[in-house]
Amino acid sequence: MKTVTKGQVKKLVFAALCVAIGIVLPLAFHSVPNGGSIFLPMHIPVLLCGLAAGPVYGLICGALTPLLSSLMTGMPPAAVLPGMLCELAVYGLVSGLLLRFVRTKSKAANLWISLVGAMLCGRVVSGLLNGLIFRAGQYTLQIWVSASFVTALPGIVIQLVLIPLLVFALERARLVELRA
């Protein structure tokens, strides 16, 4: 029988908290027309989970958050769910992997590279899956660029500002350990 460590329990609880935030936070933004697509509120806790708890918990958080949110709130709608589930799972996985393996002399640089890398990977995976599988024939390069970068620009800026602040606050509280 394998023993569960205190660190694993902390990561599991943190991941569960991120899933809960990922379900509740979008509710506030959906009072704004197209608010979810503009502000990307579900992305924040998933990226944060990957960076703070690691790639496995980030992947699980990224897959569970949109699925549970869709079941509980109807958001995202069923037509959008498969692409979004894959996109968010990639965010959680890649942010955790990159933070584990990117090594510069600066914690801030490691964090930024990991965050931006995950954001780009998730968007590419979402675009490819929507274009080739989930919405084949309806999803064009123009739709992908518009949805992933133009409409989402306010959310991208929020992520780039807020997530590093949150990760460094978690580090100061000794809930996360960043390496330079």
mmCIF file with all atom_site columns, C-alpha atoms in Angstrom:
data_model
loop_
_atom_site.group_PDB
_atom_site.id
_atom_site.type_symbol
_atom_site.label_atom_id
_atom_site.label_alt_id
_atom_site.label_comp_id
_atom_site.label_asym_id
_atom_site.label_entity_id
_atom_site.label_seq_id
_atom_site.pdbx_PDB_ins_code
_atom_site.Cartn_x
_atom_site.Cartn_y
_atom_site.Cartn_z
_atom_site.occupancy
_atom_site.B_iso_or_equiv
_atom_site.pdbx_formal_charge
_atom_site.auth_seq_id
_atom_site.auth_comp_id
_atom_site.auth_asym_id
_atom_site.auth_atom_id
_atom_site.pdbx_PDB_model_num
ATOM 1   C CA . MET A 1 1   ? 0.000   0.000  0.000   1.00 0.00 ? 1   MET A CA 1
ATOM 2   C CA . LYS A 1 2   ? 1.393   3.382  -1.039  1.00 0.00 ? 2   LYS A CA 1
ATOM 3   C CA . THR A 1 3   ? 1.569   6.163  1.529   1.00 0.00 ? 3   THR A CA 1
ATOM 4   C CA . VAL A 1 4   ? 0.100   9.526  0.573   1.00 0.00 ? 4   VAL A CA 1
ATOM 5   C CA . THR A 1 5   ? 2.345   12.439 1.490   1.00 0.00 ? 5   THR A CA 1
ATOM 6   C CA . LYS A 1 6   ? 1.330   15.787 2.947   1.00 0.00 ? 6   LYS A CA 1
ATOM 7   C CA . GLY A 1 7   ? 2.541   17.444 -0.277  1.00 0.00 ? 7   GLY A CA 1
ATOM 8   C CA . GLN A 1 8   ? 0.286   15.247 -2.405  1.00 0.00 ? 8   GLN A CA 1
ATOM 9   C CA . VAL A 1 9   ? -2.714  16.062 -0.224  1.00 0.00 ? 9   VAL A CA 1
ATOM 10  C CA . LYS A 1 10  ? -1.948  19.793 -0.498  1.00 0.00 ? 10  LYS A CA 1
ATOM 11  C CA . LYS A 1 11  ? -1.751  19.516 -4.284  1.00 0.00 ? 11  LYS A CA 1
ATOM 12  C CA . LEU A 1 12  ? -4.989  17.536 -4.472  1.00 0.00 ? 12  LEU A CA 1
ATOM 13  C CA . VAL A 1 13  ? -6.834  20.045 -2.284  1.00 0.00 ? 13  VAL A CA 1
ATOM 14  C CA . PHE A 1 14  ? -5.403  22.932 -4.320  1.00 0.00 ? 14  PHE A CA 1
ATOM 15  C CA . ALA A 1 15  ? -6.484  21.261 -7.569  1.00 0.00 ? 15  ALA A CA 1
ATOM 16  C CA . ALA A 1 16  ? -9.997  20.708 -6.189  1.00 0.00 ? 16  ALA A CA 1
ATOM 17  C CA . LEU A 1 17  ? -10.131 24.372 -5.176  1.00 0.00 ? 17  LEU A CA 1
ATOM 18  C CA . CYS A 1 18  ? -9.061  25.384 -8.693  1.00 0.00 ? 18  CYS A CA 1
ATOM 19  C CA . VAL A 1 19  ? -11.800 23.204 -10.217 1.00 0.00 ? 19  VAL A CA 1
ATOM 20  C CA . ALA A 1 20  ? -14.373 24.848 -7.930  1.00 0.00 ? 20  ALA A CA 1
ATOM 21  C CA . ILE A 1 21  ? -13.115 28.335 -8.811  1.00 0.00 ? 21  ILE A CA 1
ATOM 22  C CA . GLY A 1 22  ? -13.162 27.358 -12.483 1.00 0.00 ? 22  GLY A CA 1
ATOM 23  C CA . ILE A 1 23  ? -16.859 26.536 -12.176 1.00 0.00 ? 23  ILE A CA 1
ATOM 24  C CA . VAL A 1 24  ? -17.890 29.567 -10.095 1.00 0.00 ? 24  VAL A CA 1
ATOM 25  C CA . LEU A 1 25  ? -15.723 32.350 -11.597 1.00 0.00 ? 25  LEU A CA 1
ATOM 26  C CA . PRO A 1 26  ? -17.201 32.148 -15.114 1.00 0.00 ? 26  PRO A CA 1
ATOM 27  C CA . LEU A 1 27  ? -20.691 32.691 -13.723 1.00 0.00 ? 27  LEU A CA 1
ATOM 28  C CA . ALA A 1 28  ? -19.770 36.289 -12.900 1.00 0.00 ? 28  ALA A CA 1
ATOM 29  C CA . PHE A 1 29  ? -18.326 36.920 -16.352 1.00 0.00 ? 29  PHE A CA 1
ATOM 30  C CA . HIS A 1 30  ? -21.251 35.450 -18.251 1.00 0.00 ? 30  HIS A CA 1
ATOM 31  C CA . SER A 1 31  ? -23.415 38.377 -17.158 1.00 0.00 ? 31  SER A CA 1
ATOM 32  C CA . VAL A 1 32  ? -21.399 40.317 -19.782 1.00 0.00 ? 32  VAL A CA 1
ATOM 33  C CA . PRO A 1 33  ? -22.361 39.426 -23.369 1.00 0.00 ? 33  PRO A CA 1
ATOM 34  C CA . ASN A 1 34  ? -19.682 37.048 -24.724 1.00 0.00 ? 34  ASN A CA 1
ATOM 35  C CA . GLY A 1 35  ? -17.876 37.492 -21.367 1.00 0.00 ? 35  GLY A CA 1
ATOM 36  C CA . GLY A 1 36  ? -16.481 33.960 -21.266 1.00 0.00 ? 36  GLY A CA 1
ATOM 37  C CA . SER A 1 37  ? -14.845 34.305 -24.689 1.00 0.00 ? 37  SER A CA 1
ATOM 38  C CA . ILE A 1 38  ? -13.496 37.760 -23.874 1.00 0.00 ? 38  ILE A CA 1
ATOM 39  C CA . PHE A 1 39  ? -12.213 37.335 -20.308 1.00 0.00 ? 39  PHE A CA 1
ATOM 40  C CA . LEU A 1 40  ? -11.437 33.571 -20.291 1.00 0.00 ? 40  LEU A CA 1
ATOM 41  C CA . PRO A 1 41  ? -12.234 33.133 -16.581 1.00 0.00 ? 41  PRO A CA 1
ATOM 42  C CA . MET A 1 42  ? -12.043 29.341 -16.640 1.00 0.00 ? 42  MET A CA 1
ATOM 43  C CA . HIS A 1 43  ? -8.479  29.440 -17.960 1.00 0.00 ? 43  HIS A CA 1
ATOM 44  C CA . ILE A 1 44  ? -7.096  31.242 -14.906 1.00 0.00 ? 44  ILE A CA 1
ATOM 45  C CA . PRO A 1 45  ? -7.552  28.510 -12.264 1.00 0.00 ? 45  PRO A CA 1
ATOM 46  C CA . VAL A 1 46  ? -6.467  25.775 -14.687 1.00 0.00 ? 46  VAL A CA 1
ATOM 47  C CA . LEU A 1 47  ? -3.211  27.531 -15.602 1.00 0.00 ? 47  LEU A CA 1
ATOM 48  C CA . LEU A 1 48  ? -2.663  28.367 -11.937 1.00 0.00 ? 48  LEU A CA 1
ATOM 49  C CA . CYS A 1 49  ? -3.210  24.716 -10.970 1.00 0.00 ? 49  CYS A CA 1
ATOM 50  C CA . GLY A 1 50  ? -0.681  23.448 -13.499 1.00 0.00 ? 50  GLY A CA 1
ATOM 51  C CA . LEU A 1 51  ? 1.911   25.963 -12.361 1.00 0.00 ? 51  LEU A CA 1
ATOM 52  C CA . ALA A 1 52  ? 1.309   25.466 -8.639  1.00 0.00 ? 52  ALA A CA 1
ATOM 53  C CA . ALA A 1 53  ? 0.418   21.776 -8.335  1.00 0.00 ? 53  ALA A CA 1
ATOM 54  C CA . GLY A 1 54  ? 2.232   20.299 -11.325 1.00 0.00 ? 54  GLY A CA 1
ATOM 55  C CA . PRO A 1 55  ? 1.377   18.733 -14.670 1.00 0.00 ? 55  PRO A CA 1
ATOM 56  C CA . VAL A 1 56  ? -0.739  15.785 -13.496 1.00 0.00 ? 56  VAL A CA 1
ATOM 57  C CA . TYR A 1 57  ? -3.010  17.864 -11.279 1.00 0.00 ? 57  TYR A CA 1
ATOM 58  C CA . GLY A 1 58  ? -3.090  20.584 -13.956 1.00 0.00 ? 58  GLY A CA 1
ATOM 59  C CA . LEU A 1 59  ? -4.202  18.059 -16.577 1.00 0.00 ? 59  LEU A CA 1
ATOM 60  C CA . ILE A 1 60  ? -6.931  16.677 -14.321 1.00 0.00 ? 60  ILE A CA 1
ATOM 61  C CA . CYS A 1 61  ? -8.099  20.177 -13.361 1.00 0.00 ? 61  CYS A CA 1
ATOM 62  C CA . GLY A 1 62  ? -8.138  21.200 -17.032 1.00 0.00 ? 62  GLY A CA 1
ATOM 63  C CA . ALA A 1 63  ? -10.270 18.211 -18.002 1.00 0.00 ? 63  ALA A CA 1
ATOM 64  C CA . LEU A 1 64  ? -12.653 18.250 -15.034 1.00 0.00 ? 64  LEU A CA 1
ATOM 65  C CA . THR A 1 65  ? -13.337 21.980 -14.859 1.00 0.00 ? 65  THR A CA 1
ATOM 66  C CA . PRO A 1 66  ? -15.131 22.455 -18.207 1.00 0.00 ? 66  PRO A CA 1
ATOM 67  C CA . LEU A 1 67  ? -16.822 19.055 -17.950 1.00 0.00 ? 67  LEU A CA 1
ATOM 68  C CA . LEU A 1 68  ? -18.260 19.682 -14.476 1.00 0.00 ? 68  LEU A CA 1
ATOM 69  C CA . SER A 1 69  ? -19.102 23.283 -15.338 1.00 0.00 ? 69  SER A CA 1
ATOM 70  C CA . SER A 1 70  ? -20.994 22.173 -18.429 1.00 0.00 ? 70  SER A CA 1
ATOM 71  C CA . LEU A 1 71  ? -22.913 19.572 -16.443 1.00 0.00 ? 71  LEU A CA 1
ATOM 72  C CA . MET A 1 72  ? -23.715 21.968 -13.580 1.00 0.00 ? 72  MET A CA 1
ATOM 73  C CA . THR A 1 73  ? -24.223 25.300 -15.348 1.00 0.00 ? 73  THR A CA 1
ATOM 74  C CA . GLY A 1 74  ? -24.578 24.536 -19.043 1.00 0.00 ? 74  GLY A CA 1
ATOM 75  C CA . MET A 1 75  ? -21.368 26.491 -19.728 1.00 0.00 ? 75  MET A CA 1
ATOM 76  C CA . PRO A 1 76  ? -19.545 25.731 -21.897 1.00 0.00 ? 76  PRO A CA 1
ATOM 77  C CA . PRO A 1 77  ? -22.312 24.487 -24.188 1.00 0.00 ? 77  PRO A CA 1
ATOM 78  C CA . ALA A 1 78  ? -22.064 20.892 -25.419 1.00 0.00 ? 78  ALA A CA 1
ATOM 79  C CA . ALA A 1 79  ? -20.952 21.967 -28.912 1.00 0.00 ? 79  ALA A CA 1
ATOM 80  C CA . VAL A 1 80  ? -17.946 23.852 -27.490 1.00 0.00 ? 80  VAL A CA 1
ATOM 81  C CA . LEU A 1 81  ? -17.112 21.433 -24.657 1.00 0.00 ? 81  LEU A CA 1
ATOM 82  C CA . PRO A 1 82  ? -14.827 18.910 -26.454 1.00 0.00 ? 82  PRO A CA 1
ATOM 83  C CA . GLY A 1 83  ? -12.461 21.543 -27.847 1.00 0.00 ? 83  GLY A CA 1
ATOM 84  C CA . MET A 1 84  ? -12.431 23.510 -24.617 1.00 0.00 ? 84  MET A CA 1
ATOM 85  C CA . LEU A 1 85  ? -11.846 20.398 -22.514 1.00 0.00 ? 85  LEU A CA 1
ATOM 86  C CA . CYS A 1 86  ? -8.805  19.497 -24.613 1.00 0.00 ? 86  CYS A CA 1
ATOM 87  C CA . GLU A 1 87  ? -7.530  23.086 -24.623 1.00 0.00 ? 87  GLU A CA 1
ATOM 88  C CA . LEU A 1 88  ? -7.763  23.437 -20.843 1.00 0.00 ? 88  LEU A CA 1
ATOM 89  C CA . ALA A 1 89  ? -6.252  19.995 -20.221 1.00 0.00 ? 89  ALA A CA 1
ATOM 90  C CA . VAL A 1 90  ? -3.269  21.039 -22.349 1.00 0.00 ? 90  VAL A CA 1
ATOM 91  C CA . TYR A 1 91  ? -2.984  24.328 -20.399 1.00 0.00 ? 91  TYR A CA 1
ATOM 92  C CA . GLY A 1 92  ? -2.799  22.477 -17.107 1.00 0.00 ? 92  GLY A CA 1
ATOM 93  C CA . LEU A 1 93  ? -0.412  19.794 -18.350 1.00 0.00 ? 93  LEU A CA 1
ATOM 94  C CA . VAL A 1 94  ? 1.972   22.010 -20.319 1.00 0.00 ? 94  VAL A CA 1
ATOM 95  C CA . SER A 1 95  ? 2.171   24.798 -17.734 1.00 0.00 ? 95  SER A CA 1
ATOM 96  C CA . GLY A 1 96  ? 3.219   22.259 -15.108 1.00 0.00 ? 96  GLY A CA 1
ATOM 97  C CA . LEU A 1 97  ? 5.673   20.484 -17.410 1.00 0.00 ? 97  LEU A CA 1
ATOM 98  C CA . LEU A 1 98  ? 7.303   23.665 -18.633 1.00 0.00 ? 98  LEU A CA 1
ATOM 99  C CA . LEU A 1 99  ? 7.691   25.067 -15.121 1.00 0.00 ? 99  LEU A CA 1
ATOM 100 C CA . ARG A 1 100 ? 9.325   21.787 -14.104 1.00 0.00 ? 100 ARG A CA 1
ATOM 101 C CA . PHE A 1 101 ? 11.801  21.755 -17.016 1.00 0.00 ? 101 PHE A CA 1
ATOM 102 C CA . VAL A 1 102 ? 12.440  25.386 -18.041 1.00 0.00 ? 102 VAL A CA 1
ATOM 103 C CA . ARG A 1 103 ? 15.600  26.581 -16.320 1.00 0.00 ? 103 ARG A CA 1
ATOM 104 C CA . THR A 1 104 ? 16.787  30.150 -16.549 1.00 0.00 ? 104 THR A CA 1
ATOM 105 C CA . LYS A 1 105 ? 18.486  32.150 -13.815 1.00 0.00 ? 105 LYS A CA 1
ATOM 106 C CA . SER A 1 106 ? 15.208  33.895 -12.987 1.00 0.00 ? 106 SER A CA 1
ATOM 107 C CA . LYS A 1 107 ? 12.094  32.505 -11.313 1.00 0.00 ? 107 LYS A CA 1
ATOM 108 C CA . ALA A 1 108 ? 10.045  35.166 -13.082 1.00 0.00 ? 108 ALA A CA 1
ATOM 109 C CA . ALA A 1 109 ? 11.433  34.161 -16.487 1.00 0.00 ? 109 ALA A CA 1
ATOM 110 C CA . ASN A 1 110 ? 10.741  30.467 -15.768 1.00 0.00 ? 110 ASN A CA 1
ATOM 111 C CA . LEU A 1 111 ? 7.171   31.344 -14.829 1.00 0.00 ? 111 LEU A CA 1
ATOM 112 C CA . TRP A 1 112 ? 6.538   33.617 -17.841 1.00 0.00 ? 112 TRP A CA 1
ATOM 113 C CA . ILE A 1 113 ? 8.010   31.133 -20.317 1.00 0.00 ? 113 ILE A CA 1
ATOM 114 C CA . SER A 1 114 ? 5.904   28.344 -18.819 1.00 0.00 ? 114 SER A CA 1
ATOM 115 C CA . LEU A 1 115 ? 2.733   30.434 -18.807 1.00 0.00 ? 115 LEU A CA 1
ATOM 116 C CA . VAL A 1 116 ? 3.092   31.771 -22.357 1.00 0.00 ? 116 VAL A CA 1
ATOM 117 C CA . GLY A 1 117 ? 4.194   28.372 -23.677 1.00 0.00 ? 117 GLY A CA 1
ATOM 118 C CA . ALA A 1 118 ? 1.156   26.688 -22.153 1.00 0.00 ? 118 ALA A CA 1
ATOM 119 C CA . MET A 1 119 ? -1.183  29.393 -23.457 1.00 0.00 ? 119 MET A CA 1
ATOM 120 C CA . LEU A 1 120 ? 0.162   28.957 -26.986 1.00 0.00 ? 120 LEU A CA 1
ATOM 121 C CA . CYS A 1 121 ? 0.134   25.136 -26.875 1.00 0.00 ? 121 CYS A CA 1
ATOM 122 C CA . GLY A 1 122 ? -3.449  25.035 -25.624 1.00 0.00 ? 122 GLY A CA 1
ATOM 123 C CA . ARG A 1 123 ? -4.632  27.393 -28.343 1.00 0.00 ? 123 ARG A CA 1
ATOM 124 C CA . VAL A 1 124 ? -2.827  25.423 -31.061 1.00 0.00 ? 124 VAL A CA 1
ATOM 125 C CA . VAL A 1 125 ? -4.293  22.120 -29.835 1.00 0.00 ? 125 VAL A CA 1
ATOM 126 C CA . SER A 1 126 ? -7.760  23.677 -29.631 1.00 0.00 ? 126 SER A CA 1
ATOM 127 C CA . GLY A 1 127 ? -7.465  25.067 -33.157 1.00 0.00 ? 127 GLY A CA 1
ATOM 128 C CA . LEU A 1 128 ? -6.216  21.801 -34.611 1.00 0.00 ? 128 LEU A CA 1
ATOM 129 C CA . LEU A 1 129 ? -8.844  19.662 -32.905 1.00 0.00 ? 129 LEU A CA 1
ATOM 130 C CA . ASN A 1 130 ? -11.680 22.038 -33.780 1.00 0.00 ? 130 ASN A CA 1
ATOM 131 C CA . GLY A 1 131 ? -10.484 22.346 -37.369 1.00 0.00 ? 131 GLY A CA 1
ATOM 132 C CA . LEU A 1 132 ? -9.852  18.653 -37.949 1.00 0.00 ? 132 LEU A CA 1
ATOM 133 C CA . ILE A 1 133 ? -12.333 16.841 -35.683 1.00 0.00 ? 133 ILE A CA 1
ATOM 134 C CA . PHE A 1 134 ? -14.844 18.674 -33.512 1.00 0.00 ? 134 PHE A CA 1
ATOM 135 C CA . ARG A 1 135 ? -15.988 21.324 -36.007 1.00 0.00 ? 135 ARG A CA 1
ATOM 136 C CA . ALA A 1 136 ? -14.389 20.149 -39.230 1.00 0.00 ? 136 ALA A CA 1
ATOM 137 C CA . GLY A 1 137 ? -15.518 22.177 -42.212 1.00 0.00 ? 137 GLY A CA 1
ATOM 138 C CA . GLN A 1 138 ? -16.871 24.983 -40.011 1.00 0.00 ? 138 GLN A CA 1
ATOM 139 C CA . TYR A 1 139 ? -13.695 26.061 -38.225 1.00 0.00 ? 139 TYR A CA 1
ATOM 140 C CA . THR A 1 140 ? -11.262 28.137 -40.270 1.00 0.00 ? 140 THR A CA 1
ATOM 141 C CA . LEU A 1 141 ? -7.895  29.735 -39.567 1.00 0.00 ? 141 LEU A CA 1
ATOM 142 C CA . GLN A 1 142 ? -9.635  33.119 -39.462 1.00 0.00 ? 142 GLN A CA 1
ATOM 143 C CA . ILE A 1 143 ? -12.125 31.896 -36.830 1.00 0.00 ? 143 ILE A CA 1
ATOM 144 C CA . TRP A 1 144 ? -9.271  30.428 -34.761 1.00 0.00 ? 144 TRP A CA 1
ATOM 145 C CA . VAL A 1 145 ? -7.191  33.624 -34.843 1.00 0.00 ? 145 VAL A CA 1
ATOM 146 C CA . SER A 1 146 ? -10.234 35.745 -34.058 1.00 0.00 ? 146 SER A CA 1
ATOM 147 C CA . ALA A 1 147 ? -11.441 33.558 -31.177 1.00 0.00 ? 147 ALA A CA 1
ATOM 148 C CA . SER A 1 148 ? -8.051  32.629 -29.719 1.00 0.00 ? 148 SER A CA 1
ATOM 149 C CA . PHE A 1 149 ? -6.260  35.942 -29.948 1.00 0.00 ? 149 PHE A CA 1
ATOM 150 C CA . VAL A 1 150 ? -8.445  38.903 -30.984 1.00 0.00 ? 150 VAL A CA 1
ATOM 151 C CA . THR A 1 151 ? -11.629 38.377 -28.964 1.00 0.00 ? 151 THR A CA 1
ATOM 152 C CA . ALA A 1 152 ? -9.616  36.818 -26.138 1.00 0.00 ? 152 ALA A CA 1
ATOM 153 C CA . LEU A 1 153 ? -7.066  39.657 -25.872 1.00 0.00 ? 153 LEU A CA 1
ATOM 154 C CA . PRO A 1 154 ? -8.504  41.091 -22.614 1.00 0.00 ? 154 PRO A CA 1
ATOM 155 C CA . GLY A 1 155 ? -8.435  37.607 -21.065 1.00 0.00 ? 155 GLY A CA 1
ATOM 156 C CA . ILE A 1 156 ? -4.886  37.008 -22.269 1.00 0.00 ? 156 ILE A CA 1
ATOM 157 C CA . VAL A 1 157 ? -3.753  40.277 -20.661 1.00 0.00 ? 157 VAL A CA 1
ATOM 158 C CA . ILE A 1 158 ? -5.553  39.361 -17.424 1.00 0.00 ? 158 ILE A CA 1
ATOM 159 C CA . GLN A 1 159 ? -3.815  35.965 -17.414 1.00 0.00 ? 159 GLN A CA 1
ATOM 160 C CA . LEU A 1 160 ? -0.375  37.445 -18.077 1.00 0.00 ? 160 LEU A CA 1
ATOM 161 C CA . VAL A 1 161 ? -0.776  39.931 -15.223 1.00 0.00 ? 161 VAL A CA 1
ATOM 162 C CA . LEU A 1 162 ? -2.815  38.024 -12.640 1.00 0.00 ? 162 LEU A CA 1
ATOM 163 C CA . ILE A 1 163 ? -1.389  34.497 -12.793 1.00 0.00 ? 163 ILE A CA 1
ATOM 164 C CA . PRO A 1 164 ? 2.261   35.434 -12.059 1.00 0.00 ? 164 PRO A CA 1
ATOM 165 C CA . LEU A 1 165 ? 1.062   37.627 -9.172  1.00 0.00 ? 165 LEU A CA 1
ATOM 166 C CA . LEU A 1 166 ? -0.959  34.717 -7.775  1.00 0.00 ? 166 LEU A CA 1
ATOM 167 C CA . VAL A 1 167 ? 1.891   32.214 -8.177  1.00 0.00 ? 167 VAL A CA 1
ATOM 168 C CA . PHE A 1 168 ? 4.367   34.527 -6.433  1.00 0.00 ? 168 PHE A CA 1
ATOM 169 C CA . ALA A 1 169 ? 1.839   35.151 -3.641  1.00 0.00 ? 169 ALA A CA 1
ATOM 170 C CA . LEU A 1 170 ? 1.452   31.388 -3.226  1.00 0.00 ? 170 LEU A CA 1
ATOM 171 C CA . GLU A 1 171 ? 5.231   31.079 -3.113  1.00 0.00 ? 171 GLU A CA 1
ATOM 172 C CA . ARG A 1 172 ? 5.485   33.760 -0.405  1.00 0.00 ? 172 ARG A CA 1
ATOM 173 C CA . ALA A 1 173 ? 2.856   31.834 1.558   1.00 0.00 ? 173 ALA A CA 1
ATOM 174 C CA . ARG A 1 174 ? 5.033   28.729 1.097   1.00 0.00 ? 174 ARG A CA 1
ATOM 175 C CA . LEU A 1 175 ? 2.317   26.880 -0.775  1.00 0.00 ? 175 LEU A CA 1
ATOM 176 C CA . VAL A 1 176 ? 4.387   26.698 -3.977  1.00 0.00 ? 176 VAL A CA 1
ATOM 177 C CA . GLU A 1 177 ? 8.115   26.346 -4.495  1.00 0.00 ? 177 GLU A CA 1
ATOM 178 C CA . LEU A 1 178 ? 9.572   27.961 -7.614  1.00 0.00 ? 178 LEU A CA 1
ATOM 179 C CA . ARG A 1 179 ? 13.103  27.161 -8.709  1.00 0.00 ? 179 ARG A CA 1
ATOM 180 C CA . ALA A 1 180 ? 15.459  29.496 -10.530 1.00 0.00 ? 180 ALA A CA 1
#
